[in-house]
Backbone as a printed PyTorch tensor [residue, N CA C, xyz], in Angstrom:
tensor([[[157.2760,  93.4300,  98.0150],
         [157.1890,  93.8990,  96.6490],
         [156.5640,  92.7980,  95.8010]],

        [[155.5950,  93.1440,  95.0140],
         [154.9080,  92.1670,  94.1650],
         [155.4390,  92.1320,  92.7440]],

        [[156.5650,  92.7720,  92.4770],
         [157.1330,  92.7640,  91.1390],
         [157.7000,  91.3790,  90.8190]],

        [[157.4460,  90.9130,  89.6270],
         [158.0550,  89.6630,  89.1910],
         [158.2350,  89.7040,  87.6850]],

        [[159.2120,  88.9410,  87.2210],
         [159.5080,  88.8480,  85.8030],
         [159.2550,  87.4140,  85.3580]],

        [[158.4600,  87.2460,  84.3320],
         [158.1610,  85.9290,  83.7840],
         [158.7940,  85.8440,  82.3990]],

        [[159.5290,  84.7660,  82.1590],
         [160.1610,  84.5390,  80.8560],
         [159.5470,  83.2810,  80.2710]],

        [[158.8850,  83.4380,  79.1350],
         [158.2870,  82.2890,  78.4660],
         [158.8650,  82.1930,  77.0610]],

        [[159.3890,  81.0320,  76.7510],
         [159.9690,  80.8220,  75.4370],
         [159.0640,  79.9710,  74.5640]],

        [[158.9750,  80.3380,  73.3100],
         [158.2040,  79.6110,  72.3040],
         [159.0650,  79.4880,  71.0600]],

        [[158.9040,  78.3930,  70.3280],
         [159.7120,  78.2480,  69.1220],
         [158.9710,  77.4770,  68.0490]],

        [[159.5530,  77.5370,  66.8640],
         [159.0210,  76.8350,  65.6860],
         [160.2100,  76.2720,  64.9210]],

        [[160.0960,  74.9880,  64.5130],
         [161.1110,  74.3550,  63.6810],
         [160.4830,  74.0890,  62.3160]],

        [[161.1550,  74.5220,  61.2700],
         [160.6700,  74.3180,  59.8990],
         [161.6970,  73.4990,  59.1260]],

        [[161.2090,  72.5460,  58.3480],
         [162.0540,  71.7250,  57.4760],
         [161.7010,  72.0710,  56.0400]],

        [[162.7310,  72.3020,  55.2150],
         [162.5250,  72.7320,  53.8300],
         [163.1910,  71.7770,  52.8530]],

        [[162.5550,  71.6060,  51.7100],
         [163.1810,  70.9430,  50.5660],
         [163.8890,  71.9970,  49.7340]],

        [[164.9570,  71.5700,  49.0590],
         [165.6380,  72.4590,  48.1300],
         [164.8790,  72.4910,  46.8110]],

        [[165.0400,  73.5790,  46.0780],
         [164.3890,  73.7170,  44.7790],
         [165.0890,  72.9170,  43.6970]],

        [[164.5110,  72.8700,  42.4970],
         [165.0730,  72.0820,  41.4010],
         [166.4610,  72.5450,  40.9670]],

        [[166.7910,  73.8090,  41.2440],
         [168.1100,  74.3410,  40.8910],
         [168.9840,  74.5450,  42.1230]],

        [[168.6470,  73.8600,  43.2010],
         [169.4340,  73.9500,  44.4210],
         [169.1070,  75.1280,  45.3090]],

        [[167.9760,  75.7980,  45.0780],
         [167.6180,  76.9520,  45.8960],
         [167.2560,  76.4970,  47.3110]],

        [[167.8810,  77.0920,  48.3310],
         [167.5400,  76.7250,  49.7080],
         [166.1560,  77.2430,  50.0860]],

        [[165.5580,  76.6010,  51.0960],
         [164.2550,  77.0190,  51.6250],
         [163.2100,  77.2010,  50.5330]],

        [[163.2130,  76.2910,  49.5650],
         [162.3070,  76.3950,  48.4160],
         [160.8720,  76.0210,  48.7810]],

        [[160.7080,  74.9140,  49.5010],
         [159.3700,  74.4260,  49.8010],
         [159.3130,  73.9340,  51.2410]],

        [[158.4080,  74.5020,  52.0330],
         [158.2080,  74.0700,  53.4040],
         [157.5400,  72.6990,  53.3950]],

        [[158.1840,  71.7080,  54.0250],
         [157.6180,  70.3520,  54.0420],
         [157.1830,  69.9210,  55.4390]],

        [[157.6520,  70.6080,  56.4780],
         [157.2540,  70.2610,  57.8350],
         [157.3980,  71.4770,  58.7320]],

        [[156.3660,  71.7530,  59.5000],
         [156.3630,  72.8900,  60.4120],
         [155.8870,  72.3930,  61.7710]],

        [[156.6900,  72.5780,  62.7900],
         [156.3240,  72.1020,  64.1290],
         [155.1440,  72.8530,  64.7160]],

        [[154.8570,  74.0310,  64.1620],
         [153.8910,  74.9120,  64.8060],
         [154.5780,  75.6090,  65.9680]],

        [[153.9280,  76.5670,  66.5550],
         [154.5140,  77.3120,  67.6680],
         [154.4620,  76.4460,  68.9180]],

        [[155.6250,  76.1240,  69.4700],
         [155.7340,  75.2180,  70.6160],
         [156.1730,  75.9930,  71.8550]],

        [[155.6340,  75.6310,  72.9990],
         [156.0380,  76.2650,  74.2370],
         [154.9260,  76.1950,  75.2690]],

        [[155.1090,  76.7570,  76.4360],
         [156.3270,  77.4480,  76.8440],
         [157.4590,  76.4650,  77.1300]],

        [[158.6680,  76.9950,  77.0960],
         [159.8500,  76.1480,  77.2430],
         [160.2170,  75.9070,  78.7000]],

        [[161.2430,  75.0780,  78.8900],
         [161.7970,  74.7810,  80.2130],
         [163.0620,  75.6100,  80.4000]],

        [[163.0510,  76.5260,  81.3490],
         [164.2790,  77.2300,  81.7230],
         [165.0860,  76.3050,  82.6270]],

        [[166.4030,  76.2730,  82.4270],
         [167.2510,  75.4620,  83.3020],
         [167.7820,  76.3330,  84.4460]],

        [[168.2990,  75.6790,  85.4770],
         [168.9180,  76.4230,  86.5750],
         [170.1020,  77.2350,  86.0650]],

        [[170.8690,  76.6420,  85.1340],
         [171.9710,  77.3740,  84.4980],
         [171.4340,  78.5870,  83.7500]],

        [[170.2800,  78.4250,  83.0980],
         [169.6630,  79.5300,  82.3820],
         [169.3370,  80.6940,  83.2980]],

        [[168.6980,  80.3920,  84.4220],
         [168.3640,  81.4600,  85.3710],
         [169.6200,  82.1080,  85.9410]],

        [[170.6030,  81.2900,  86.3250],
         [171.8080,  81.8280,  86.9590],
         [172.6980,  82.5750,  85.9710]],

        [[173.1610,  81.8820,  84.9230],
         [174.1620,  82.4590,  84.0190],
         [173.6030,  83.4630,  83.0310]],

        [[172.3660,  83.2470,  82.5520],
         [171.8100,  84.1000,  81.4990],
         [170.9460,  85.2360,  82.0410]],

        [[170.4590,  85.1130,  83.2690],
         [169.6030,  86.1640,  83.8310],
         [170.2960,  86.8440,  85.0210]],

        [[170.4850,  86.1150,  86.1080],
         [171.0310,  86.7220,  87.3290],
         [172.4320,  87.2910,  87.1140]],

        [[173.3220,  86.5010,  86.5120],
         [174.6860,  86.9890,  86.2990],
         [174.7400,  88.1580,  85.3030]],

        [[173.8790,  88.1570,  84.3130],
         [173.8470,  89.2820,  83.3660],
         [173.3760,  90.5470,  84.0880]],

        [[172.2950,  90.4290,  84.8760],
         [171.7940,  91.6010,  85.6100],
         [172.8130,  92.1040,  86.6280]],

        [[173.6040,  91.1910,  87.1860],
         [174.6250,  91.5750,  88.1550],
         [175.9780,  91.8840,  87.5490]],

        [[176.0680,  91.8770,  86.2190],
         [177.3230,  92.1520,  85.5070],
         [178.4530,  91.2460,  85.9940]],

        [[178.1390,  89.9790,  86.2160],
         [179.1240,  89.0130,  86.6970],
         [179.9890,  88.4970,  85.5490]],

        [[181.2180,  88.1620,  85.8810],
         [182.1300,  87.5920,  84.8880],
         [181.6490,  86.2280,  84.4020]],

        [[180.7920,  85.5530,  85.1500],
         [180.2770,  84.2420,  84.7640],
         [179.0270,  84.2910,  83.9030]],

        [[178.6570,  85.4820,  83.4400],
         [177.4120,  85.6010,  82.6760],
         [177.5440,  85.0160,  81.2700]],

        [[176.4150,  84.5810,  80.7250],
         [176.3410,  84.0470,  79.3630],
         [175.2900,  84.8040,  78.5680]],

        [[175.5150,  84.8910,  77.2620],
         [174.5390,  85.4590,  76.3340],
         [174.2110,  84.4020,  75.2950]],

        [[172.9520,  84.3140,  74.9100],
         [172.5640,  83.3370,  73.8920],
         [173.2310,  83.7080,  72.5780]],

        [[173.9660,  82.7630,  72.0170],
         [174.6360,  82.9720,  70.7350],
         [174.4180,  81.8280,  69.7650]],

        [[173.9590,  80.6630,  70.2730],
         [173.8060,  79.4680,  69.4430],
         [172.5060,  78.7420,  69.7610]],

        [[172.0420,  77.9800,  68.7850],
         [170.8520,  77.1430,  68.9480],
         [171.2020,  75.7170,  68.5520]],

        [[170.4560,  74.7690,  69.1100],
         [170.6710,  73.3560,  68.8040],
         [169.3250,  72.6690,  68.5800]],

        [[169.3650,  71.6150,  67.7840],
         [168.2230,  70.7320,  67.5840],
         [168.5810,  69.3770,  68.1710]],

        [[167.5700,  68.6210,  68.5830],
         [167.8490,  67.3260,  69.1780],
         [166.7370,  66.3220,  68.9370]],

        [[167.0050,  65.1050,  69.3940],
         [166.0810,  63.9890,  69.1950],
         [165.4540,  63.5230,  70.5000]],

        [[165.7510,  64.2050,  71.6080],
         [165.3040,  63.7410,  72.9190],
         [164.0720,  64.4410,  73.4320]],

        [[163.9320,  64.3730,  74.7440],
         [162.7760,  64.9380,  75.4250],
         [163.1050,  66.3340,  75.9340]],

        [[162.2050,  66.8980,  76.7330],
         [162.4360,  68.2210,  77.3100],
         [163.6030,  68.1560,  78.2990]],

        [[164.4070,  69.1940,  78.3630],
         [165.5040,  69.2000,  79.3370],
         [164.9600,  69.3460,  80.7560]],

        [[165.6360,  68.7450,  81.6880],
         [165.2890,  68.9220,  83.0970],
         [165.8020,  70.2800,  83.5560]],

        [[165.2220,  70.8000,  84.6240],
         [165.6590,  72.1150,  85.1060],
         [167.0840,  72.0810,  85.6350]],

        [[167.5660,  70.9260,  86.0750],
         [168.9080,  70.8420,  86.6480],
         [169.9520,  70.3130,  85.6650]],

        [[169.6620,  70.3770,  84.3690],
         [170.6090,  69.8910,  83.3730],
         [171.2950,  71.0550,  82.6680]],

        [[172.3700,  70.7490,  81.9650],
         [173.0600,  71.7590,  81.1680],
         [173.0550,  71.4150,  79.6990]],

        [[172.4380,  70.2700,  79.3480],
         [172.4580,  69.8220,  77.9600],
         [171.0730,  69.5120,  77.4280]],

        [[170.9570,  69.5820,  76.1290],
         [169.7120,  69.2500,  75.4370],
         [169.7030,  67.7420,  75.1850]],

        [[168.7250,  67.0040,  75.7030],
         [168.7030,  65.5540,  75.4940],
         [168.6970,  65.1970,  74.0040]],

        [[169.6100,  64.3180,  73.6090],
         [169.6700,  63.8690,  72.2160],
         [170.1560,  64.9220,  71.2460]],

        [[170.9300,  65.9000,  71.7260],
         [171.4090,  66.9670,  70.8300],
         [172.0860,  66.3590,  69.6050]],

        [[171.7010,  66.8320,  68.4220],
         [172.2760,  66.3400,  67.1710],
         [173.6990,  66.8710,  67.0700]],

        [[174.6750,  65.9770,  67.0220],
         [176.0910,  66.3720,  67.0210],
         [176.8590,  65.6100,  65.9510]],

        [[176.4450,  65.7280,  64.7180],
         [177.1010,  64.9870,  63.6370],
         [178.3600,  65.6600,  63.1190]],

        [[178.4290,  66.9680,  63.2250],
         [179.6000,  67.7070,  62.7580],
         [180.0410,  68.6550,  63.8620]],

        [[181.2400,  69.2150,  63.7480],
         [181.7950,  70.0250,  64.8250],
         [181.0160,  71.3000,  65.1080]],

        [[180.3510,  71.8620,  64.1230],
         [179.6130,  73.1070,  64.3700],
         [178.1060,  72.8900,  64.2590]],

        [[177.6230,  71.8310,  64.8770],
         [176.2020,  71.5100,  64.7820],
         [175.3320,  72.5640,  65.4500]],

        [[175.8080,  73.1620,  66.5220],
         [175.0830,  74.3120,  67.0820],
         [175.2970,  75.4740,  66.1210]],

        [[174.2140,  76.1040,  65.7640],
         [174.2970,  77.1720,  64.7690],
         [174.1660,  78.5380,  65.4220]],

        [[174.8900,  79.5380,  64.9030],
         [174.7720,  80.8900,  65.4440],
         [173.3620,  81.4290,  65.2450]],

        [[172.9230,  82.2350,  66.1880],
         [171.6000,  82.8470,  66.0790],
         [171.7370,  84.2940,  65.6360]],

        [[170.7520,  84.7330,  64.8940],
         [170.5860,  86.1510,  64.5810],
         [169.4920,  86.6480,  65.5140]],

        [[169.7980,  87.6750,  66.2900],
         [168.8840,  88.1520,  67.3160],
         [168.2480,  89.4700,  66.9130]],

        [[166.9540,  89.5820,  67.1960],
         [166.2440,  90.8430,  67.0000],
         [165.3220,  91.0570,  68.1950]],

        [[164.8480,  92.2760,  68.3380],
         [163.9800,  92.6250,  69.4560],
         [162.6660,  93.1530,  68.9040]],

        [[161.5780,  92.5960,  69.4040],
         [160.2430,  93.0390,  69.0140],
         [159.6700,  93.8310,  70.1740]],

        [[159.7790,  95.1540,  70.0910],
         [159.3530,  95.9960,  71.1980],
         [160.2820,  95.8130,  72.3750]],

        [[159.7680,  96.0530,  73.5640],
         [160.6010,  95.9520,  74.7640],
         [160.4230,  94.6400,  75.5080]],

        [[159.5620,  93.7480,  75.0020],
         [159.2610,  92.5410,  75.7710],
         [159.4560,  91.2350,  75.0150]],

        [[160.0690,  91.2540,  73.8320],
         [160.2930,  89.9960,  73.1210],
         [161.6590,  90.0040,  72.4360]],

        [[162.3740,  88.8980,  72.6430],
         [163.6520,  88.6740,  71.9870],
         [163.4490,  87.5100,  71.0320]],

        [[163.8440,  87.6850,  69.7800],
         [163.6790,  86.6210,  68.7800],
         [165.0470,  86.2150,  68.2450]],

        [[165.2820,  84.8960,  68.2270],
         [166.5340,  84.3520,  67.7130],
         [166.2260,  83.3680,  66.5930]],

        [[166.9800,  83.4820,  65.4990],
         [166.7710,  82.6160,  64.3420],
         [168.0870,  81.9190,  64.0080]],

        [[168.0080,  80.6130,  63.7630],
         [169.1700,  79.8200,  63.3510],
         [168.7580,  78.9220,  62.2000]],

        [[169.7290,  78.5510,  61.3580],
         [169.3980,  77.6750,  60.2280],
         [170.5160,  76.6660,  59.9960]],

        [[170.1260,  75.5310,  59.4400],
         [171.0270,  74.4290,  59.1240],
         [170.8220,  74.0690,  57.6550]],

        [[171.8680,  74.1420,  56.8610],
         [171.7880,  73.7310,  55.4560],
         [171.7220,  72.2050,  55.4100]],

        [[171.4450,  71.6630,  54.2490],
         [171.2830,  70.2110,  54.1350],
         [172.5400,  69.4520,  54.5170]],

        [[173.7000,  70.0190,  54.3960],
         [174.9350,  69.3300,  54.7210],
         [175.1220,  69.0250,  56.1970]],

        [[174.3450,  69.6490,  57.0620],
         [174.4930,  69.4150,  58.4930],
         [173.8600,  68.1060,  58.9350]],

        [[172.9130,  67.6180,  58.1900],
         [172.3030,  66.3220,  58.4950],
         [172.9630,  65.3480,  57.5460]],

        [[173.8960,  64.5470,  58.0360],
         [174.7650,  63.7660,  57.1520],
         [174.4820,  62.2710,  57.1060]],

        [[173.5850,  61.7710,  57.9440],
         [173.3240,  60.3310,  57.9370],
         [172.3660,  59.9710,  56.8070]],

        [[172.4260,  58.7360,  56.3520],
         [171.5900,  58.3150,  55.2180],
         [170.1290,  58.1450,  55.6080]],

        [[169.8700,  57.8130,  56.8670],
         [168.4790,  57.7250,  57.3030],
         [168.0820,  59.0400,  57.9510]],

        [[166.8580,  59.4890,  57.7510],
         [166.4370,  60.7700,  58.3370],
         [166.5260,  60.7710,  59.8600]],

        [[166.8070,  61.9280,  60.3960],
         [166.8270,  62.1280,  61.8440],
         [165.4170,  62.5370,  62.2640]],

        [[164.9700,  61.9940,  63.3790],
         [163.6590,  62.3650,  63.9170],
         [163.8860,  63.4080,  65.0070]],

        [[163.6230,  64.6660,  64.6740],
         [163.8080,  65.7700,  65.6210],
         [162.6530,  65.8000,  66.6140]],

        [[162.9860,  66.2370,  67.8520],
         [161.9420,  66.2980,  68.8660],
         [162.1560,  67.4120,  69.8840]],

        [[163.2720,  68.1560,  69.8080],
         [163.4700,  69.2480,  70.7540],
         [164.4270,  70.2910,  70.1800]],

        [[164.5010,  71.4280,  70.8730],
         [165.3880,  72.5220,  70.4800],
         [165.7850,  73.2840,  71.7360]],

        [[166.9340,  73.9680,  71.6700],
         [167.3930,  74.7280,  72.8240],
         [168.3670,  75.8200,  72.4520]],

        [[168.6630,  76.6870,  73.4230],
         [169.5390,  77.8410,  73.2280],
         [170.7750,  77.7320,  74.1150]],

        [[171.9250,  78.1080,  73.5520],
         [173.2270,  78.0080,  74.2260],
         [174.0270,  79.2960,  74.0590]],

        [[175.0890,  79.4110,  74.8860],
         [176.0350,  80.5170,  74.7600],
         [177.1740,  80.1600,  73.8270]],

        [[177.6100,  78.9010,  73.8430],
         [178.8020,  78.5070,  73.1020],
         [178.4890,  77.4340,  72.0700]],

        [[179.3550,  77.3430,  71.0620],
         [179.1240,  76.3980,  69.9710],
         [179.5930,  74.9870,  70.2830]],

        [[180.5410,  74.8160,  71.1910],
         [181.0870,  73.4940,  71.4590],
         [180.0430,  72.6250,  72.1510]],

        [[179.7930,  71.4500,  71.5810],
         [178.8030,  70.5630,  72.1810],
         [179.2660,  70.0180,  73.5230]],

        [[180.5520,  70.1300,  73.8260],
         [181.0340,  69.7160,  75.1450],
         [180.6580,  70.7330,  76.2160]],

        [[180.2750,  71.9470,  75.8090],
         [179.8780,  72.9860,  76.7450],
         [178.4120,  72.7840,  77.1220]],

        [[178.1710,  72.4670,  78.3600],
         [176.8180,  72.1940,  78.8350],
         [176.2320,  73.4450,  79.4900]],

        [[175.8850,  74.4320,  78.6690],
         [175.3800,  75.7160,  79.1660],
         [173.9910,  76.0190,  78.6180]],

        [[173.1250,  75.0100,  78.5740],
         [171.7760,  75.1840,  78.0290],
         [170.9840,  76.1920,  78.8480]],

        [[170.4830,  77.2300,  78.1860],
         [169.6320,  78.2020,  78.8660],
         [168.2200,  77.6620,  79.0070]],

        [[167.6690,  77.1840,  77.8820],
         [166.2910,  76.7210,  77.8830],
         [166.0800,  75.7980,  76.6960]],

        [[165.0130,  75.0450,  76.7470],
         [164.6810,  74.1390,  75.6600],
         [163.2750,  73.5950,  75.8290]],

        [[162.8550,  72.8450,  74.8400],
         [161.4890,  72.3070,  74.8610],
         [161.4130,  71.1340,  73.9060]],

        [[160.5660,  70.1800,  74.2340],
         [160.2920,  69.0620,  73.3460],
         [158.9920,  69.3230,  72.5820]],

        [[158.7690,  68.5750,  71.5290],
         [157.5450,  68.7030,  70.7370],
         [157.2960,  67.3970,  70.0040]],

        [[156.1640,  67.2930,  69.3250],
         [155.9070,  66.1150,  68.4970],
         [157.0200,  66.0180,  67.4600]],

        [[157.2350,  64.8820,  66.8910],
         [158.4160,  64.6630,  66.0500],
         [158.2980,  65.2460,  64.6490]],

        [[159.4720,  65.4960,  64.0620],
         [159.6340,  65.9110,  62.6710],
         [160.7790,  65.1030,  62.0800]],

        [[160.6850,  64.7790,  60.8170],
         [161.7440,  64.0360,  60.1410],
         [162.5780,  64.9870,  59.3030]],

        [[163.9130,  64.9100,  59.4690],
         [164.8570,  65.7700,  58.7660],
         [165.7920,  64.8910,  57.9480]],

        [[165.6550,  64.9330,  56.6340],
         [166.4820,  64.1260,  55.7290],
         [167.7360,  64.9000,  55.3200]],

        [[168.7270,  64.1880,  54.8160],
         [170.0160,  64.8040,  54.4780],
         [169.9260,  65.8020,  53.3240]],

        [[168.8730,  65.7430,  52.5220],
         [168.7170,  66.6870,  51.4180],
         [167.7830,  67.8410,  51.7730]],

        [[167.5660,  68.0710,  53.0560],
         [166.6720,  69.1330,  53.5130],
         [167.4120,  70.0920,  54.4450]],

        [[166.9360,  71.3180,  54.4850],
         [167.4640,  72.2950,  55.4310],
         [166.4720,  72.4470,  56.5820]],

        [[166.9470,  73.0320,  57.6800],
         [166.1020,  73.2540,  58.8470],
         [166.2790,  74.6880,  59.3280]],

        [[165.2350,  75.2330,  59.9180],
         [165.2890,  76.5840,  60.4650],
         [164.5660,  76.6070,  61.8070]],

        [[165.1140,  77.3460,  62.7520],
         [164.5310,  77.4850,  64.0810],
         [164.2890,  78.9600,  64.3560]],

        [[163.0900,  79.2850,  64.7750],
         [162.7590,  80.6260,  65.2610],
         [162.3720,  80.4690,  66.7230]],

        [[163.1180,  81.1050,  67.6140],
         [162.8990,  80.9780,  69.0560],
         [162.5940,  82.3640,  69.6080]],

        [[161.5060,  82.4900,  70.3500],
         [161.1190,  83.7730,  70.9180],
         [161.0580,  83.6630,  72.4330]],

        [[161.6840,  84.5990,  73.1100],
         [161.5870,  84.7120,  74.5620],
         [160.7210,  85.9280,  74.8720]],

        [[159.6180,  85.6900,  75.5450],
         [158.6730,  86.7470,  75.9020],
         [158.8530,  87.1100,  77.3530]],

        [[159.0540,  88.3880,  77.6310],
         [159.2550,  88.8870,  78.9790],
         [157.9810,  89.5940,  79.4270]],

        [[157.4840,  89.2050,  80.5930],
         [156.2520,  89.8010,  81.1040],
         [156.4240,  90.1210,  82.5780]],

        [[155.5780,  90.9950,  83.0720],
         [155.6540,  91.3580,  84.4850],
         [154.5880,  90.6440,  85.3150]],

        [[153.8730,  89.7210,  84.7230],
         [152.8710,  88.9640,  85.5000],
         [152.8940,  87.5220,  85.0970]]])
């Protein structure tokens, strides 16, 4: 059988300044551009694809996203290198939508309060998880990109798209 399923993930990280009256997402100051394709992890293939298709009790569904300062995740890892973990809920819940039958889009956002250090954080990667606890190493996929600076008075937004193809 020549049937195969290809999953390619692409994402964009945007950094925003607040408006003069505290309005969030007032002015886009940094855009990573569309980055990808991403690195699927072995955990991603097993827990998020195979176990879901097999209705296994060990299956995971993407529910959270993370930003980090490290490189691309290895295929045999469960964590995002340099994951930003300044507060207990640093992984943010995703809002999921479907574009036709072949694309899943997840969006997550971080208000300025999530970046709490006085010096800006230099972001360099992003990834998708099932659980919010940073101790849970269940990374489905992730990718590195050129750097972006995220200051404590700025918000961040991640749009992650998984494209499903048959070739």
